[in-house]
GROMACS .gro file of C-alpha atoms in nm:
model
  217
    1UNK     CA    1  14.057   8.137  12.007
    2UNK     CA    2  14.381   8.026  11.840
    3UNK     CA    3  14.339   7.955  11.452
    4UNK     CA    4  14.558   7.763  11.261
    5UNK     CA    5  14.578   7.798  10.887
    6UNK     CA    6  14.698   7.516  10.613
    7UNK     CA    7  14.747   7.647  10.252
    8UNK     CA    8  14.718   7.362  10.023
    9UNK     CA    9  14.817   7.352   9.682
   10UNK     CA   10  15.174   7.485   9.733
   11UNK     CA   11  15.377   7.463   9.387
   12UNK     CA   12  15.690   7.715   9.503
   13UNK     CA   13  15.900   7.834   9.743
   14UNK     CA   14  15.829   8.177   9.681
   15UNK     CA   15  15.446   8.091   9.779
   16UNK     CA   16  15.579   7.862  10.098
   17UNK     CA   17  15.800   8.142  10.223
   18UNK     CA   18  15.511   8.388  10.224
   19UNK     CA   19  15.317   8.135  10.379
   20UNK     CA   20  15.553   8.066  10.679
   21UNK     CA   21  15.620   8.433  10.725
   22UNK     CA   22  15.292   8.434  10.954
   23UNK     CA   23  15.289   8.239  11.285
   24UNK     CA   24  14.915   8.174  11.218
   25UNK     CA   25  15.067   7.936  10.912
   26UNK     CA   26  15.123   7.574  11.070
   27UNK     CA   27  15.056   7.374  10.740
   28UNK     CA   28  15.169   7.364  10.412
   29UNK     CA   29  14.963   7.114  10.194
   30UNK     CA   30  15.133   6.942   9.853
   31UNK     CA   31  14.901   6.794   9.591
   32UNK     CA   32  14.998   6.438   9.442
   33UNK     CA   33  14.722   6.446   9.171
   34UNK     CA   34  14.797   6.512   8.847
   35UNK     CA   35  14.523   6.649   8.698
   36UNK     CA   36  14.526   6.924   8.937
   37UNK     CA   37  14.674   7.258   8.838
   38UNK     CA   38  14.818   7.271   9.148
   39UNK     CA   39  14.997   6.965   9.108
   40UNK     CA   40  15.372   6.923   9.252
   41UNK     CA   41  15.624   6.656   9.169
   42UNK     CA   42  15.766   6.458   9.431
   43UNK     CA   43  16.096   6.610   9.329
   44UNK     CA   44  15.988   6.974   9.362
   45UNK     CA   45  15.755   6.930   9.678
   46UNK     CA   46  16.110   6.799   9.854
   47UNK     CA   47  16.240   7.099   9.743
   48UNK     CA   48  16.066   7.307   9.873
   49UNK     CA   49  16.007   7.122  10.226
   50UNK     CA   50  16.397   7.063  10.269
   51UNK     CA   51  16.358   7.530  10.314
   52UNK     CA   52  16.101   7.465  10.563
   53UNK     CA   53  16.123   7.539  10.978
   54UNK     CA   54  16.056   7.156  11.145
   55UNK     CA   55  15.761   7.363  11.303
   56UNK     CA   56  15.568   7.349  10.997
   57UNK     CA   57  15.342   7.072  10.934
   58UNK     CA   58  15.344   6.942  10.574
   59UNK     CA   59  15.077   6.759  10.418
   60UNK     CA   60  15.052   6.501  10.096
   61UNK     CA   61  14.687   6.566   9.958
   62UNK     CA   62  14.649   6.242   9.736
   63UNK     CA   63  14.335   6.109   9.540
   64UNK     CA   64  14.278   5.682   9.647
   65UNK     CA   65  14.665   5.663   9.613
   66UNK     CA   66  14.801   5.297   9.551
   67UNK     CA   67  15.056   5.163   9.833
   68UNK     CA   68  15.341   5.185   9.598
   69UNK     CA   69  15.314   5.541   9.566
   70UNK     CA   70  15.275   5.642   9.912
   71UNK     CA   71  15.608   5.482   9.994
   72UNK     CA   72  15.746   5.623   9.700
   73UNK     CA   73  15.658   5.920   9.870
   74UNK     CA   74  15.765   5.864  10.214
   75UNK     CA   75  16.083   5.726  10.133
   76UNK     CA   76  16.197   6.042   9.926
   77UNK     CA   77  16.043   6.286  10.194
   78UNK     CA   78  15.914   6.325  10.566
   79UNK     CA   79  15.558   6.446  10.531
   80UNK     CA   80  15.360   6.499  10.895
   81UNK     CA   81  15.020   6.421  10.758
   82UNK     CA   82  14.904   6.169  10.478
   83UNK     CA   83  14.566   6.372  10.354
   84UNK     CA   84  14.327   6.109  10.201
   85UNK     CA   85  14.119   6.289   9.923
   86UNK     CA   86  13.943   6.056   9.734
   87UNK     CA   87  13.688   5.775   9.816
   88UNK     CA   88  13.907   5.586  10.075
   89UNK     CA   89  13.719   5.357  10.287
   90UNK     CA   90  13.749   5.294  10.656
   91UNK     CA   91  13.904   5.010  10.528
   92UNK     CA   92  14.168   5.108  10.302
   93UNK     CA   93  14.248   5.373  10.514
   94UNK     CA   94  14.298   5.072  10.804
   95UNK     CA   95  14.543   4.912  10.547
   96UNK     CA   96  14.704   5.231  10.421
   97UNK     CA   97  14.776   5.287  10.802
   98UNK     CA   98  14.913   4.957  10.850
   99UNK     CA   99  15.131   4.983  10.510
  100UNK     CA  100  15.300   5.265  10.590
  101UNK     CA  101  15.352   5.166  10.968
  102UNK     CA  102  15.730   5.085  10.910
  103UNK     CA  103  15.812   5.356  10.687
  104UNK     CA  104  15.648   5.676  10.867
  105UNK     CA  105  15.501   5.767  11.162
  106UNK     CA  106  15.274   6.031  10.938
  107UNK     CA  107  14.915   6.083  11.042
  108UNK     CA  108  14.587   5.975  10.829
  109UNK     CA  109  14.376   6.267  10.737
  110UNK     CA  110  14.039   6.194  10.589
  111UNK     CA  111  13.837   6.405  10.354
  112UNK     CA  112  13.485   6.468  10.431
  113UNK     CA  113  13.260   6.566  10.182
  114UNK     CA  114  12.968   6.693  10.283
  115UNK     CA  115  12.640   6.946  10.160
  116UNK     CA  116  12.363   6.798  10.423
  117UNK     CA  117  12.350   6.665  10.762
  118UNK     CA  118  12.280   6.261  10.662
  119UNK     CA  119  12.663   6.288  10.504
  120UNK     CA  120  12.787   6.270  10.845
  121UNK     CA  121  12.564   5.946  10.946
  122UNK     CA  122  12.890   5.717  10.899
  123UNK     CA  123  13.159   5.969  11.003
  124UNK     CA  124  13.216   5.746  11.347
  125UNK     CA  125  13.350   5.457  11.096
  126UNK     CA  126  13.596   5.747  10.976
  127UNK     CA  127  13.692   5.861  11.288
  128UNK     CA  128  13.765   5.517  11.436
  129UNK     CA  129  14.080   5.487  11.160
  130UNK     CA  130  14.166   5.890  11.088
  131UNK     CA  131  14.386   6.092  11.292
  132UNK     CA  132  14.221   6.396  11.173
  133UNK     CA  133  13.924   6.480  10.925
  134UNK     CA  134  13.901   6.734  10.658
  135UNK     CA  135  13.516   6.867  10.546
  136UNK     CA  136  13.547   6.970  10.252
  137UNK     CA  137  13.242   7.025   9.954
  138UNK     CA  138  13.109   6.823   9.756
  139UNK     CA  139  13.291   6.897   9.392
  140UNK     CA  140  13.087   6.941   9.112
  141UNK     CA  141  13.085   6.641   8.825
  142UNK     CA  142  13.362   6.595   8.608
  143UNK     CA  143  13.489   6.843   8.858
  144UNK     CA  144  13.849   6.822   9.079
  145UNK     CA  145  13.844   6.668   9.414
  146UNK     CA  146  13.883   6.928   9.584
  147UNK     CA  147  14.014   7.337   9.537
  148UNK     CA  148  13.709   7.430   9.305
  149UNK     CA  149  13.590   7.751   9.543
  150UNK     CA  150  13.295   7.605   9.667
  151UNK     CA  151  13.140   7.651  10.013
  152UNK     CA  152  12.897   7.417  10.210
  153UNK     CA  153  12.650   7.529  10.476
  154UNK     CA  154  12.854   7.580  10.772
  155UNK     CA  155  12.583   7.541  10.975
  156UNK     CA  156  12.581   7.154  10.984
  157UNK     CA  157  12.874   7.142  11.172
  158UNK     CA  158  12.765   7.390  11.430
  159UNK     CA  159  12.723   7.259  11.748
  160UNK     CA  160  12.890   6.878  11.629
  161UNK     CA  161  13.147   6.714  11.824
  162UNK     CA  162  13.456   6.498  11.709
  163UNK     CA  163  13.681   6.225  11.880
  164UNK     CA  164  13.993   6.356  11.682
  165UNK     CA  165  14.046   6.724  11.503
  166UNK     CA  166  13.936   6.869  11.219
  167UNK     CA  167  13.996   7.125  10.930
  168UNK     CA  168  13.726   7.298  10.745
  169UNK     CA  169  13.803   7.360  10.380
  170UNK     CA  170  13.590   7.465  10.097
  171UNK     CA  171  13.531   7.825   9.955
  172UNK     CA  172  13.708   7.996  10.252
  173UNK     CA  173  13.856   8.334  10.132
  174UNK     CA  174  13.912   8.689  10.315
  175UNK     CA  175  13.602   8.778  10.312
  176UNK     CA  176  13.389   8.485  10.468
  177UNK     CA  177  13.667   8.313  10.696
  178UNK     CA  178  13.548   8.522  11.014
  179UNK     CA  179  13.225   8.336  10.917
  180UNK     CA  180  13.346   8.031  10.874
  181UNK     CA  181  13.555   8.021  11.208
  182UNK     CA  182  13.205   8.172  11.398
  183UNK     CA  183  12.942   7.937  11.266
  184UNK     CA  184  13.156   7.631  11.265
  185UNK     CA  185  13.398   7.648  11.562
  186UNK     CA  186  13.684   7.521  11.367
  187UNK     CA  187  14.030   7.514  11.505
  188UNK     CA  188  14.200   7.482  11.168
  189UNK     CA  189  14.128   7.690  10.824
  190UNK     CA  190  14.255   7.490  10.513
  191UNK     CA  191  14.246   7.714  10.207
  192UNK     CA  192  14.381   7.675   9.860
  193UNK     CA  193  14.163   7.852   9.562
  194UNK     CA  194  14.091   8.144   9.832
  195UNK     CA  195  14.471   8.290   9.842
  196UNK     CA  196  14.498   8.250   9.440
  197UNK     CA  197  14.486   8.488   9.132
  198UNK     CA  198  14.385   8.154   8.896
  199UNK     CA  199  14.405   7.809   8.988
  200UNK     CA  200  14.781   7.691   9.060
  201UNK     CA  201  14.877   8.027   9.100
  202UNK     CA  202  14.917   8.176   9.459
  203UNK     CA  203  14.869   8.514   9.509
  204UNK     CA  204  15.149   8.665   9.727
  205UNK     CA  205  14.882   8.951   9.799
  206UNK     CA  206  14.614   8.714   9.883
  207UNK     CA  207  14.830   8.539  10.107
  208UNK     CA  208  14.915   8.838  10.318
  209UNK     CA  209  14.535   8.952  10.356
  210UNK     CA  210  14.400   8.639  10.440
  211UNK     CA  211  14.676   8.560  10.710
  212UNK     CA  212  14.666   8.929  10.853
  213UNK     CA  213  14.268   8.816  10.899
  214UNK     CA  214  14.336   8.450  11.032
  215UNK     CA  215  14.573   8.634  11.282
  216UNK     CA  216  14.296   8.863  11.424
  217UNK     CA  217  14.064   8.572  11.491
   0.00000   0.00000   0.00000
């Protein structure tokens, strides 16, 4: 099977240059929320994207961004995918689409929260506006969107089927991604808190193990 791996939460170029070093790297994600710790500015993330190969796929990871920020965004830098990580409906995500129409040809990425199988009753209305979908955990409260180390039950996507492609995020490190990948069939690994030493700060060491693994999958 090929695997392809997106580390999210990229905050310097030393970190993205690791990253890319390994073909099994195809995305780099950049997070647009400022209460993360791994928050970048718009400034730094184009930056750091302008060192980047064309073959890599980067990725703004915003929390129910408002249309003036998105072209903002798009107008200071090219990003492939638009990753939608708050409570976007199929709705907004219809008129995000339609915004941004004239300014990008970016795709729509959806997060997917999700810790039983009745979260994915409504996922057709997602897939019916998303280009992709993201399943990620459900974050704890008064927690951070997303990047807080914590795993779902793989198991309720075995077996699923989706009209467009999908990542699988959430607690994937090292040790469990060959578990992840096997219960789960996922194409595409996204992993953030899994290749750090604290959160915001990659681990160069991390980073190699975990795409020397990804590589033998």
């Amino acid at each position: 099977m090929s695997l392809s791996i997106k580390i999210c939460g990229i905050n310097s170029t030393e970190s993205a240059q690791e990253c890319i070093s390994y073909p099994v790297t195809k995305y780099l994600g950049f997070i647009f929320y400022e209460k993360s710790p791994r928050y970048v500015s718009i400034e730094k993330a184009t930056q750091i994207i302008n060192s980047l190969p064309e073959s890599i796929k980067t990725v703004a990871v915003m929390v129910n961004p408002q249309d003036q920020f998105i072209e903002k965004l798009l107008h200071s830098c090219k990003f492939n995918i638009l990753q939608l990580h708050g409570s976007e409906t199929p709705t907004r995500i219809k008129e995000i689409k339609k915004n941004i129409k004239n300014i990008s040809a970016s795709s729509i990425m959806k997060v997917i929260r999700i810790s039983k199988i009745d979260h994915l009753t409504n996922i057709k209305d997602y897939e019916n506006v998303s280009d992709m979908l993201l399943f990620d955990s459900i974050p704890p409260k008064d927690g951070l969107p997303g990047g807080n180390a914590l795993k779902f039950d793989w198991k309720i996507l075995s077996k699923q089927s989706f009209k467009v492609p999908f990542m699988l995020s959430g607690g994937i490190n090292n040790e469990n991604i060959s578990e992840a990948v096997r219960i789960t069939g996922a194409k595409i690994i996204d992993v953030s808190s899994g290749v750090e030493d604290e959160p915001g700060k990659k681990s160069i060491s991390k980073i190699k193990n975990f795409l020397k693994t990804a590589q033998s999958l």
